[in-house]
Amino acid sequence: MAATMSSGVALLGITSSSSTFCKRQASSSRHSVRMSVSLDEKRKTFTLQKSEEAFNAAKELMPGGVNSPVRAFNSVGGQPVFIKSVKGSHMWDIDGNEYIDYVGSWGPAIIGHADDKVLAALAETMKEGTSFGAPCLLENVLAEMVIAAVPSIEMVRFVNSGTEACMGVLRLARAFTDRPKIIKFEGCYHGHADPYLVKAGSGVATLGLPDSPGVPRAATIDTLTAAYNDISGVEELFKAHKGEIAGIILEPVVGNSGFITPKSEFLEFLRKITKENDALLIFDEVMTGFRLAYGGAQEYFGITPDLTTLGKIIGGGLPVGAYGGRRDIMEMVAPAGPMYQAGTLSGNPLAMTAGFHTLQRLKEPRSYEYLNEITRELIQGILEVGKKAGHAMCGGYIGGMFGFFFREGPVHNFADAKKSDTAKFGRFFRGMLEEGVYLAPSQFEAGFTSLAHTTDDIQRTVAAAEKVLKRI
Ligand SMILES: Cc1ncc(COP(=O)(O)O)c(C=O)c1O
């Protein structure tokens, strides 16, 4: 699949051929039937009382009442919904409200939540135990699948989260090149390890000052930042730090400042300048891996990095991460080589099982065509009703990943994204929640569809958006 789209706005030019495939899926889905009975009725009595009580209790027990900050709804107002169960494209909260879910546990649920085959396979694996702390065949199986799928990966190391993968890959890039500095882009997120917590932009970025208290200056002094899609900014960094840059890490399509695509020449430029300077190109595909295409962004754009990080989808909803790449680089990792990195639960049999069955499902014919079709229908629909209601909006999608901003496009970087009307997004988010649609609770997060989303889900979502956008 060629990458012809340079911005979210450009994506709007694509005409939707609402496919019979989607319709077939919709009519055959038991979830959509269940939904049509319950969701509209539930809306009449929408209450979050039990969630409110649970959140008040949680705030006494855990910082901010959550175990990961964005879940707290701070940027959209209101308070979080406590989820009781998930299935397919839907979630149910503890008050009995039902939602069409576009967060998908922040990405892993690409074949739908609680897929029957995954659950059955997990039950089988669980009979053998939950953790071995020793090699098992399931690790070989998933490693083979990942290596076969992702163009840059010749060898892989499994870890337990995307954060861990990005920590490992940075140490590896530094070890392999024997250089200290790394370039990251403003608005890209690579987990919460100290060296990545540098606020890009303005003087803070230039000075490499840390983003969070507790991160020592020494940990971020070698983190250089540039604006996403800014070729000259990267050129200047290579000039100013000749022979010191180990590599460039980026989200090849940004999801952590909202959905932002690379300009067509940007990835090619990064590949060229890293080669010219004996530095490594690292794609952080924790979000985009197996989501834009089976081989991730690198397959989609036809650009092969030296190293890649993965997470989310390859664990099928269980905690997982991975980094991999060229064999000569990966052979530096202990115990094959001297670069140390380890993990008590790494290669966990349950995570390997869920990952394997998730990838098996994704490998089936037309998976990515289907994701493209429904995601296109969704984003085109939302933007159309938004524009009809008089809102400045732009957005785009690739595969099962999408996003939109409350501002005119194009959006090429985080500075552009920040000009979005975030207060309006908050009103939209809360309105959609009441209508039974669960979006990521931040203007600066991408949305995700899954193979379990039906045309019925999409149409209901667009209808809900129309209603909400008329009144906000
Ligand atoms: C691109 C990217 N890298 C790294 C991470 C960190 O992954 P985790 O939350 O599993 O630690 C994320 C998380 O969303 C991510 O989107």
Tab-separated table of C-alpha atoms and ligand atoms in Angstrom:
chain	number	residue	atom	x	y	z
A	1	MET	CA	0.000	0.000	0.000
A	2	ALA	CA	1.653	3.211	-1.107
A	3	ALA	CA	1.746	6.213	1.127
A	4	THR	CA	0.303	8.996	-0.914
A	5	MET	CA	-1.176	10.954	1.945
A	6	SER	CA	0.807	13.751	3.412
A	7	SER	CA	-1.767	15.211	5.760
A	8	GLY	CA	-5.003	14.363	7.434
A	9	VAL	CA	-6.777	16.814	5.169
A	10	ALA	CA	-5.494	15.093	2.054
A	11	LEU	CA	-7.096	11.924	3.274
A	12	LEU	CA	-10.492	13.500	2.945
A	13	GLY	CA	-10.158	13.449	-0.812
A	14	ILE	CA	-10.611	9.694	-0.811
A	15	THR	CA	-14.118	8.658	-1.730
A	16	SER	CA	-15.833	6.107	0.399
A	17	SER	CA	-17.187	3.049	-1.312
A	18	SER	CA	-19.167	1.832	1.639
A	19	SER	CA	-18.486	-1.812	1.143
A	20	THR	CA	-20.768	-4.776	1.124
A	21	PHE	CA	-18.111	-6.434	3.269
A	22	CYS	CA	-18.779	-3.938	6.069
A	23	LYS	CA	-22.517	-4.457	5.765
A	24	ARG	CA	-22.138	-8.205	5.914
A	25	GLN	CA	-20.103	-7.842	9.091
A	26	ALA	CA	-22.697	-5.542	10.600
A	27	SER	CA	-25.620	-7.831	9.978
A	28	SER	CA	-23.791	-10.891	11.231
A	29	SER	CA	-22.604	-9.316	14.455
A	30	ARG	CA	-24.390	-10.453	17.548
A	31	HIS	CA	-23.010	-7.413	19.327
A	32	SER	CA	-24.659	-4.968	16.953
A	33	VAL	CA	-28.004	-6.671	17.522
A	34	ARG	CA	-27.579	-6.500	21.273
A	35	MET	CA	-26.519	-2.911	20.909
A	36	SER	CA	-29.571	-1.766	18.956
A	37	VAL	CA	-31.806	-2.958	21.759
A	38	SER	CA	-29.892	-1.585	24.669
A	39	LEU	CA	-27.859	1.463	23.775
A	40	ASP	CA	-30.554	3.919	22.812
A	41	GLU	CA	-32.699	2.917	25.767
A	42	LYS	CA	-29.783	3.210	28.160
A	43	ARG	CA	-29.134	6.768	26.994
A	44	LYS	CA	-32.435	7.879	28.433
A	45	THR	CA	-31.222	7.012	31.890
A	46	PHE	CA	-27.547	7.874	31.512
A	47	THR	CA	-25.944	8.109	34.913
A	48	LEU	CA	-22.405	7.672	36.118
A	49	GLN	CA	-23.265	7.513	39.794
A	50	LYS	CA	-21.451	4.252	40.539
A	51	SER	CA	-18.410	5.413	38.574
A	52	GLU	CA	-18.427	8.649	40.552
A	53	GLU	CA	-18.476	6.755	43.837
A	54	ALA	CA	-15.735	4.406	42.667
A	55	PHE	CA	-13.589	7.307	41.497
A	56	ASN	CA	-13.972	9.137	44.808
A	57	ALA	CA	-12.790	5.984	46.576
A	58	ALA	CA	-9.972	5.456	44.061
A	59	LYS	CA	-8.629	8.971	44.618
A	60	GLU	CA	-7.891	8.025	48.229
A	61	LEU	CA	-6.089	4.877	47.131
A	62	MET	CA	-4.128	5.796	43.998
A	63	PRO	CA	-2.611	9.080	42.832
A	64	GLY	CA	-5.352	10.911	40.959
A	65	GLY	CA	-7.519	7.813	41.291
A	66	VAL	CA	-5.885	6.083	38.315
A	67	ASN	CA	-2.874	4.028	37.316
A	68	SER	CA	-2.131	5.981	34.141
A	69	PRO	CA	-2.720	9.749	33.932
A	70	VAL	CA	-4.830	10.251	30.764
A	71	ARG	CA	-7.464	7.858	32.123
A	72	ALA	CA	-8.434	10.488	34.693
A	73	PHE	CA	-10.240	12.672	32.093
A	74	ASN	CA	-8.413	15.760	33.432
A	75	SER	CA	-8.128	17.385	30.023
A	76	VAL	CA	-11.775	16.884	29.051
A	77	GLY	CA	-13.473	17.549	32.362
A	78	GLY	CA	-15.733	15.238	34.280
A	79	GLN	CA	-14.441	12.051	35.758
A	80	PRO	CA	-13.593	8.630	34.439
A	81	VAL	CA	-15.974	5.841	33.677
A	82	PHE	CA	-15.212	2.595	35.498
A	83	ILE	CA	-15.375	-0.295	33.075
A	84	LYS	CA	-16.910	-3.620	34.031
A	85	SER	CA	-16.487	-5.608	30.840
A	86	VAL	CA	-15.532	-5.439	27.177
A	87	LYS	CA	-16.463	-7.485	24.130
A	88	GLY	CA	-15.847	-6.853	20.455
A	89	SER	CA	-16.120	-3.121	19.786
A	90	HIS	CA	-18.149	-2.415	22.925
A	91	MET	CA	-17.574	-1.689	26.604
A	92	TRP	CA	-19.932	-1.698	29.585
A	93	ASP	CA	-19.410	0.423	32.668
A	94	ILE	CA	-20.361	-0.338	36.261
A	95	ASP	CA	-23.536	1.794	35.941
A	96	GLY	CA	-24.706	-0.420	33.080
A	97	ASN	CA	-23.987	2.076	30.282
A	98	GLU	CA	-22.839	0.640	26.973
A	99	TYR	CA	-20.289	2.322	24.715
A	100	ILE	CA	-18.886	1.890	21.243
A	101	ASP	CA	-15.192	1.965	22.046
A	102	TYR	CA	-12.577	3.825	19.976
A	103	VAL	CA	-9.762	3.524	22.515
A	104	GLY	CA	-9.338	-0.238	22.326
A	105	SER	CA	-7.316	-0.314	25.546
A	106	TRP	CA	-5.093	2.319	23.872
A	107	GLY	CA	-4.406	0.160	20.852
A	108	PRO	CA	-4.078	-3.546	21.627
A	109	ALA	CA	-7.719	-4.483	20.893
A	110	ILE	CA	-7.387	-4.403	17.092
A	111	ILE	CA	-9.298	-7.652	16.544
A	112	GLY	CA	-11.922	-6.614	19.082
A	113	HIS	CA	-11.976	-6.967	22.833
A	114	ALA	CA	-12.047	-10.393	24.473
A	115	ASP	CA	-11.917	-12.263	21.177
A	116	ASP	CA	-13.284	-15.792	21.647
A	117	LYS	CA	-10.260	-17.508	20.074
A	118	VAL	CA	-7.814	-15.503	22.158
A	119	LEU	CA	-9.737	-16.260	25.337
A	120	ALA	CA	-9.888	-19.984	24.529
A	121	ALA	CA	-6.164	-20.090	23.738
A	122	LEU	CA	-5.358	-18.241	26.959
A	123	ALA	CA	-7.396	-20.745	28.939
A	124	GLU	CA	-5.406	-23.590	27.334
A	125	THR	CA	-2.045	-21.932	27.996
A	126	MET	CA	-3.064	-21.127	31.543
A	127	LYS	CA	-3.478	-24.841	32.258
A	128	GLU	CA	0.290	-25.110	31.807
A	129	GLY	CA	0.956	-22.189	34.167
A	130	THR	CA	1.120	-18.410	34.032
A	131	SER	CA	4.842	-17.709	34.069
A	132	PHE	CA	7.883	-19.903	33.530
A	133	GLY	CA	10.890	-17.611	33.934
A	134	ALA	CA	12.588	-19.919	31.441
A	135	PRO	CA	12.424	-20.237	27.645
A	136	CYS	CA	9.215	-21.581	26.105
A	137	LEU	CA	8.178	-22.481	22.565
A	138	LEU	CA	5.561	-19.725	22.470
A	139	GLU	CA	8.371	-17.146	22.455
A	140	ASN	CA	9.853	-18.722	19.313
A	141	VAL	CA	6.461	-18.749	17.650
A	142	LEU	CA	5.697	-15.073	18.258
A	143	ALA	CA	9.279	-14.035	17.463
A	144	GLU	CA	9.059	-15.814	14.097
A	145	MET	CA	5.786	-14.057	13.332
A	146	VAL	CA	7.118	-10.628	14.253
A	147	ILE	CA	10.326	-11.147	12.259
A	148	ALA	CA	8.363	-12.338	9.229
A	149	ALA	CA	6.005	-9.367	9.420
A	150	VAL	CA	8.140	-6.320	10.211
A	151	PRO	CA	10.642	-5.456	7.458
A	152	SER	CA	13.402	-4.096	9.729
A	153	ILE	CA	13.305	-6.863	12.325
A	154	GLU	CA	15.800	-9.704	11.933
A	155	MET	CA	15.973	-10.431	15.656
A	156	VAL	CA	13.680	-9.427	18.483
A	157	ARG	CA	13.738	-9.085	22.285
A	158	PHE	CA	10.405	-9.262	24.113
A	159	VAL	CA	9.835	-7.044	27.145
A	160	ASN	CA	6.739	-6.083	29.139
A	161	SER	CA	5.682	-2.629	27.920
A	162	GLY	CA	6.303	-0.031	25.262
A	163	THR	CA	8.204	2.029	27.800
A	164	GLU	CA	10.601	-0.831	28.420
A	165	ALA	CA	11.033	-1.384	24.682
A	166	CYS	CA	11.941	2.272	24.147
A	167	MET	CA	14.346	2.218	27.119
A	168	GLY	CA	16.074	-0.856	25.734
A	169	VAL	CA	16.329	0.449	22.204
A	170	LEU	CA	17.934	3.691	23.379
A	171	ARG	CA	20.587	1.866	25.378
A	172	LEU	CA	21.205	-0.363	22.374
A	173	ALA	CA	21.534	2.537	19.935
A	174	ARG	CA	24.016	4.212	22.259
A	175	ALA	CA	25.942	0.971	22.794
A	176	PHE	CA	26.141	0.142	19.095
A	177	THR	CA	27.226	3.587	17.922
A	178	ASP	CA	29.209	4.450	21.042
A	179	ARG	CA	27.559	7.878	20.910
A	180	PRO	CA	25.429	9.589	23.540
A	181	LYS	CA	22.859	11.759	21.804
A	182	ILE	CA	19.382	10.940	20.536
A	183	ILE	CA	17.004	13.076	18.510
A	184	LYS	CA	13.317	12.900	19.339
A	185	PHE	CA	10.444	15.001	18.052
A	186	GLU	CA	8.218	17.420	19.874
A	187	GLY	CA	4.931	15.753	20.729
A	188	CYS	CA	6.184	12.192	20.169
A	189	TYR	CA	5.867	9.893	23.193
A	190	HIS	CA	8.258	7.012	23.760
A	191	GLY	CA	7.169	5.924	27.208
A	192	HIS	CA	8.104	7.497	30.494
A	193	ALA	CA	11.811	6.681	30.818
A	194	ASP	CA	13.844	9.699	31.941
A	195	PRO	CA	15.710	10.467	28.678
A	196	TYR	CA	12.455	10.776	26.734
A	197	LEU	CA	10.743	13.123	29.185
A	198	VAL	CA	11.984	16.250	27.542
A	199	LYS	CA	9.463	18.873	26.721
A	200	ALA	CA	10.087	19.826	23.157
A	201	GLY	CA	9.645	23.333	21.803
A	202	SER	CA	10.778	26.760	23.008
A	203	GLY	CA	13.795	27.244	25.261
A	204	VAL	CA	13.032	24.176	27.330
A	205	ALA	CA	13.554	21.947	24.317
A	206	THR	CA	16.718	23.656	23.231
A	207	LEU	CA	18.219	23.292	26.678
A	208	GLY	CA	17.096	19.686	26.988
A	209	LEU	CA	15.423	20.422	30.297
A	210	PRO	CA	13.351	17.589	31.778
A	211	ASP	CA	9.580	17.579	31.509
A	212	SER	CA	8.863	16.179	34.951
A	213	PRO	CA	10.253	16.789	38.413
A	214	GLY	CA	12.425	13.873	39.439
A	215	VAL	CA	14.115	13.570	36.066
A	216	PRO	CA	17.704	14.709	36.579
A	217	ARG	CA	19.235	17.124	34.122
A	218	ALA	CA	21.938	14.528	33.515
A	219	ALA	CA	19.341	12.072	32.183
A	220	THR	CA	18.098	14.412	29.466
A	221	ILE	CA	21.243	16.315	28.554
A	222	ASP	CA	21.749	14.103	25.503
A	223	THR	CA	18.158	14.303	24.303
A	224	LEU	CA	17.870	16.660	21.350
A	225	THR	CA	14.502	17.718	20.022
A	226	ALA	CA	13.136	19.008	16.738
A	227	ALA	CA	9.672	19.754	15.406
A	228	TYR	CA	7.977	16.841	13.625
A	229	ASN	CA	8.160	17.144	9.828
A	230	ASP	CA	10.899	19.807	10.137
A	231	ILE	CA	13.789	18.761	7.904
A	232	SER	CA	15.981	21.809	8.513
A	233	GLY	CA	15.668	21.434	12.294
A	234	VAL	CA	17.122	17.926	12.058
A	235	GLU	CA	19.877	19.068	9.677
A	236	GLU	CA	20.921	21.737	12.156
A	237	LEU	CA	21.117	19.205	14.993
A	238	PHE	CA	23.384	16.955	12.955
A	239	LYS	CA	25.603	19.948	12.101
A	240	ALA	CA	25.778	21.150	15.703
A	241	HIS	CA	26.479	17.684	17.161
A	242	LYS	CA	28.659	16.047	14.526
A	243	GLY	CA	29.706	12.515	15.447
A	244	GLU	CA	27.701	12.569	18.678
A	245	ILE	CA	24.237	11.469	17.534
A	246	ALA	CA	23.439	7.787	18.100
A	247	GLY	CA	20.118	7.941	16.334
A	248	ILE	CA	16.724	9.413	15.683
A	249	ILE	CA	13.616	7.943	17.280
A	250	LEU	CA	10.138	8.862	16.115
A	251	GLU	CA	6.559	7.781	15.816
A	252	PRO	CA	6.367	7.225	12.035
A	253	VAL	CA	2.769	8.388	12.263
A	254	VAL	CA	2.205	10.401	15.412
A	255	GLY	CA	-0.569	9.288	17.710
A	256	ASN	CA	0.494	11.009	20.889
A	257	SER	CA	-0.225	14.589	19.834
A	258	GLY	CA	-3.368	13.578	18.055
A	259	PHE	CA	-3.113	11.910	14.645
A	260	ILE	CA	-0.335	13.503	12.562
A	261	THR	CA	1.100	11.992	9.385
A	262	PRO	CA	4.666	12.484	8.148
A	263	LYS	CA	5.095	14.598	5.012
A	264	SER	CA	5.986	12.302	2.142
A	265	GLU	CA	9.640	13.406	2.025
A	266	PHE	CA	10.179	13.465	5.803
A	267	LEU	CA	10.767	9.760	6.464
A	268	GLU	CA	12.970	9.444	3.366
A	269	PHE	CA	15.022	12.381	4.597
A	270	LEU	CA	15.440	10.821	8.052
A	271	ARG	CA	16.564	7.556	6.482
A	272	LYS	CA	19.129	9.430	4.362
A	273	ILE	CA	20.568	11.709	7.025
A	274	THR	CA	20.973	8.886	9.549
A	275	LYS	CA	22.813	6.755	6.958
A	276	GLU	CA	25.061	9.657	5.975
A	277	ASN	CA	25.985	10.234	9.620
A	278	ASP	CA	26.369	6.591	10.701
A	279	ALA	CA	23.463	7.119	13.081
A	280	LEU	CA	20.524	4.739	13.554
A	281	LEU	CA	16.942	5.317	12.517
A	282	ILE	CA	14.481	3.994	15.086
A	283	PHE	CA	10.769	3.707	14.411
A	284	ASP	CA	8.725	3.606	17.580
A	285	GLU	CA	5.895	1.427	16.299
A	286	VAL	CA	4.416	0.683	19.708
A	287	MET	CA	1.235	2.286	18.383
A	288	THR	CA	1.534	1.940	14.584
A	289	GLY	CA	2.918	-1.615	14.502
A	290	PHE	CA	0.359	-4.027	12.998
A	291	ARG	CA	-2.133	-1.135	13.013
A	292	LEU	CA	-1.451	0.831	9.823
A	293	ALA	CA	-0.574	-2.359	7.955
A	294	TYR	CA	0.526	-5.843	8.996
A	295	GLY	CA	4.166	-4.760	8.693
A	296	GLY	CA	3.451	-1.447	10.415
A	297	ALA	CA	4.353	2.041	9.242
A	298	GLN	CA	7.618	0.799	7.734
A	299	GLU	CA	5.752	-1.491	5.367
A	300	TYR	CA	3.134	1.163	4.661
A	301	PHE	CA	5.647	3.887	3.805
A	302	GLY	CA	8.323	1.609	2.366
A	303	ILE	CA	11.042	2.993	4.660
A	304	THR	CA	13.076	0.483	6.651
A	305	PRO	CA	14.581	1.740	9.905
A	306	ASP	CA	17.514	0.089	11.668
A	307	LEU	CA	15.585	-0.619	14.852
A	308	THR	CA	11.905	-0.816	15.779
A	309	THR	CA	9.945	-0.856	18.992
A	310	LEU	CA	6.604	-2.624	19.333
A	311	GLY	CA	4.005	-3.131	22.064
A	312	LYS	CA	0.227	-3.064	22.413
A	313	ILE	CA	-1.082	-5.281	19.550
A	314	ILE	CA	1.665	-7.916	19.789
A	315	GLY	CA	0.454	-8.701	23.310
A	316	GLY	CA	-3.206	-8.974	22.309
A	317	GLY	CA	-4.272	-7.119	25.476
A	318	LEU	CA	-1.678	-8.566	27.839
A	319	PRO	CA	1.375	-6.615	28.987
A	320	VAL	CA	4.058	-6.771	26.296
A	321	GLY	CA	6.649	-4.801	24.391
A	322	ALA	CA	9.473	-5.648	22.025
A	323	TYR	CA	12.428	-4.145	20.280
A	324	GLY	CA	14.164	-5.548	17.278
A	325	GLY	CA	16.083	-4.771	14.139
A	326	ARG	CA	19.239	-5.543	12.230
A	327	ARG	CA	20.932	-8.731	13.401
A	328	ASP	CA	24.357	-7.085	13.773
A	329	ILE	CA	22.838	-4.520	16.136
A	330	MET	CA	20.609	-6.932	18.070
A	331	GLU	CA	23.552	-9.256	18.698
A	332	MET	CA	24.889	-6.605	21.057
A	333	VAL	CA	22.054	-7.416	23.480
A	334	ALA	CA	22.935	-9.639	26.472
A	335	PRO	CA	23.653	-12.500	26.626
A	336	ALA	CA	24.660	-12.528	22.936
A	337	GLY	CA	26.518	-9.264	23.515
A	338	PRO	CA	27.478	-6.824	26.261
A	339	MET	CA	24.457	-4.477	26.331
A	340	TYR	CA	22.491	-5.462	29.405
A	341	GLN	CA	18.716	-5.670	29.511
A	342	ALA	CA	16.546	-8.239	31.279
A	343	GLY	CA	13.025	-8.929	32.595
A	344	THR	CA	11.433	-11.334	35.107
A	345	LEU	CA	8.205	-11.691	33.101
A	346	SER	CA	9.586	-11.061	29.589
A	347	GLY	CA	8.288	-13.553	27.029
A	348	ASN	CA	5.438	-14.431	29.368
A	349	PRO	CA	3.488	-17.412	27.958
A	350	LEU	CA	0.087	-15.733	28.300
A	351	ALA	CA	1.226	-12.560	26.527
A	352	MET	CA	2.869	-14.647	23.778
A	353	THR	CA	-0.346	-16.631	23.328
A	354	ALA	CA	-2.607	-13.588	23.081
A	355	GLY	CA	-0.139	-11.911	20.724
A	356	PHE	CA	0.108	-14.962	18.467
A	357	HIS	CA	-3.655	-15.358	18.071
A	358	THR	CA	-4.115	-11.639	17.517
A	359	LEU	CA	-1.557	-11.637	14.708
A	360	GLN	CA	-3.081	-14.798	13.237
A	361	ARG	CA	-6.429	-13.036	12.971
A	362	LEU	CA	-4.820	-9.939	11.457
A	363	LYS	CA	-3.126	-12.085	8.822
A	364	GLU	CA	-6.466	-13.220	7.439
A	365	PRO	CA	-7.352	-11.803	4.020
A	366	ARG	CA	-8.865	-8.300	3.850
A	367	SER	CA	-8.196	-7.406	7.498
A	368	TYR	CA	-6.493	-4.132	6.663
A	369	GLU	CA	-8.848	-3.352	3.776
A	370	TYR	CA	-11.685	-3.669	6.252
A	371	LEU	CA	-9.966	-1.485	8.850
A	372	ASN	CA	-9.321	1.134	6.161
A	373	GLU	CA	-12.928	1.051	4.980
A	374	ILE	CA	-14.589	1.469	8.337
A	375	THR	CA	-12.080	4.006	9.588
A	376	ARG	CA	-12.520	6.083	6.424
A	377	GLU	CA	-16.294	5.990	6.838
A	378	LEU	CA	-15.918	7.058	10.444
A	379	ILE	CA	-13.574	9.992	9.964
A	380	GLN	CA	-15.258	11.233	6.794
A	381	GLY	CA	-18.597	11.055	8.550
A	382	ILE	CA	-17.425	12.959	11.623
A	383	LEU	CA	-15.736	15.667	9.566
A	384	GLU	CA	-18.740	16.071	7.302
A	385	VAL	CA	-21.214	16.528	10.144
A	386	GLY	CA	-18.728	18.793	11.927
A	387	LYS	CA	-18.361	21.054	8.937
A	388	LYS	CA	-22.110	21.074	8.381
A	389	ALA	CA	-22.509	22.258	11.970
A	390	GLY	CA	-20.053	25.075	11.263
A	391	HIS	CA	-16.987	23.818	13.129
A	392	ALA	CA	-13.424	24.246	11.923
A	393	MET	CA	-12.158	20.661	11.842
A	394	CYS	CA	-9.568	18.520	10.113
A	395	GLY	CA	-8.532	14.916	10.466
A	396	GLY	CA	-7.336	11.747	8.835
A	397	TYR	CA	-6.751	8.031	9.177
A	398	ILE	CA	-4.554	5.166	8.077
A	399	GLY	CA	-5.584	1.544	8.630
A	400	GLY	CA	-7.215	1.322	12.042
A	401	MET	CA	-5.839	4.610	13.400
A	402	PHE	CA	-7.509	8.001	13.098
A	403	GLY	CA	-7.792	11.432	14.603
A	404	PHE	CA	-9.311	14.851	14.183
A	405	PHE	CA	-8.632	18.345	15.467
A	406	PHE	CA	-10.974	21.235	16.168
A	407	ARG	CA	-9.090	23.583	13.855
A	408	GLU	CA	-8.569	24.009	10.131
A	409	GLY	CA	-5.785	21.816	8.711
A	410	PRO	CA	-3.173	20.985	7.917
A	411	VAL	CA	-1.590	19.847	11.172
A	412	HIS	CA	2.060	18.915	10.637
A	413	ASN	CA	3.433	19.020	14.174
A	414	PHE	CA	2.626	19.460	17.858
A	415	ALA	CA	2.677	23.271	17.636
A	416	ASP	CA	-0.071	23.062	14.986
A	417	ALA	CA	-1.993	20.539	17.082
A	418	LYS	CA	-1.874	22.783	20.131
A	419	LYS	CA	-3.823	25.455	18.227
A	420	SER	CA	-6.821	23.143	18.298
A	421	ASP	CA	-9.863	24.200	20.351
A	422	THR	CA	-9.330	21.808	23.262
A	423	ALA	CA	-12.244	23.215	25.273
A	424	LYS	CA	-14.532	22.336	22.371
A	425	PHE	CA	-12.994	18.874	22.209
A	426	GLY	CA	-13.836	18.450	25.903
A	427	ARG	CA	-17.484	19.344	25.227
A	428	PHE	CA	-17.541	16.997	22.246
A	429	PHE	CA	-15.980	14.185	24.257
A	430	ARG	CA	-18.497	14.505	27.084
A	431	GLY	CA	-21.414	14.739	24.672
A	432	MET	CA	-20.251	11.615	22.848
A	433	LEU	CA	-19.849	9.730	26.123
A	434	GLU	CA	-23.477	10.474	26.946
A	435	GLU	CA	-24.435	9.244	23.490
A	436	GLY	CA	-22.638	5.953	24.146
A	437	VAL	CA	-19.377	6.589	22.293
A	438	TYR	CA	-16.097	6.243	24.143
A	439	LEU	CA	-13.334	8.341	22.561
A	440	ALA	CA	-9.826	8.904	23.894
A	441	PRO	CA	-10.215	11.533	26.624
A	442	SER	CA	-7.770	14.003	25.071
A	443	GLN	CA	-7.523	16.045	21.887
A	444	PHE	CA	-3.907	14.868	21.723
A	445	GLU	CA	-4.537	11.139	21.383
A	446	ALA	CA	-5.300	9.112	18.264
A	447	GLY	CA	-8.387	6.912	18.023
A	448	PHE	CA	-8.483	3.234	17.121
A	449	THR	CA	-10.930	1.025	15.267
A	450	SER	CA	-10.953	-2.760	15.237
A	451	LEU	CA	-12.056	-5.674	13.109
A	452	ALA	CA	-15.017	-5.964	15.478
A	453	HIS	CA	-16.373	-2.497	14.611
A	454	THR	CA	-19.334	-2.789	12.269
A	455	THR	CA	-20.881	-0.333	9.830
A	456	ASP	CA	-23.712	-0.138	12.304
A	457	ASP	CA	-21.229	1.050	14.966
A	458	ILE	CA	-19.814	3.611	12.566
A	459	GLN	CA	-23.202	4.928	11.501
A	460	ARG	CA	-24.355	5.244	15.096
A	461	THR	CA	-21.158	7.052	15.963
A	462	VAL	CA	-21.541	9.530	13.122
A	463	ALA	CA	-25.203	10.075	14.038
A	464	ALA	CA	-24.157	10.724	17.650
A	465	ALA	CA	-21.441	13.112	16.473
A	466	GLU	CA	-23.976	15.011	14.366
A	467	LYS	CA	-26.239	15.430	17.376
A	468	VAL	CA	-23.421	16.546	19.675
A	469	LEU	CA	-21.702	18.808	17.161
A	470	LYS	CA	-24.949	20.700	16.575
A	471	ARG	CA	-25.175	21.686	20.219
A	472	ILE	CA	-21.572	22.368	21.305
B	1	LIG	C1	4.488	5.400	20.452
B	1	LIG	C2	4.519	4.903	21.859
B	1	LIG	N1	5.682	4.520	22.395
B	1	LIG	C3	5.760	4.053	23.654
B	1	LIG	C4	4.641	3.967	24.446
B	1	LIG	C5	4.732	3.423	25.842
B	1	LIG	O1	4.107	2.191	25.918
B	1	LIG	P1	3.561	1.626	27.325
B	1	LIG	O2	2.418	2.500	27.717
B	1	LIG	O3	3.176	0.215	27.005
B	1	LIG	O4	4.695	1.705	28.277
B	1	LIG	C6	3.402	4.365	23.925
B	1	LIG	C7	2.199	4.287	24.750
B	1	LIG	O5	1.133	4.670	24.381
B	1	LIG	C8	3.343	4.847	22.609
B	1	LIG	O6	2.198	5.241	22.062
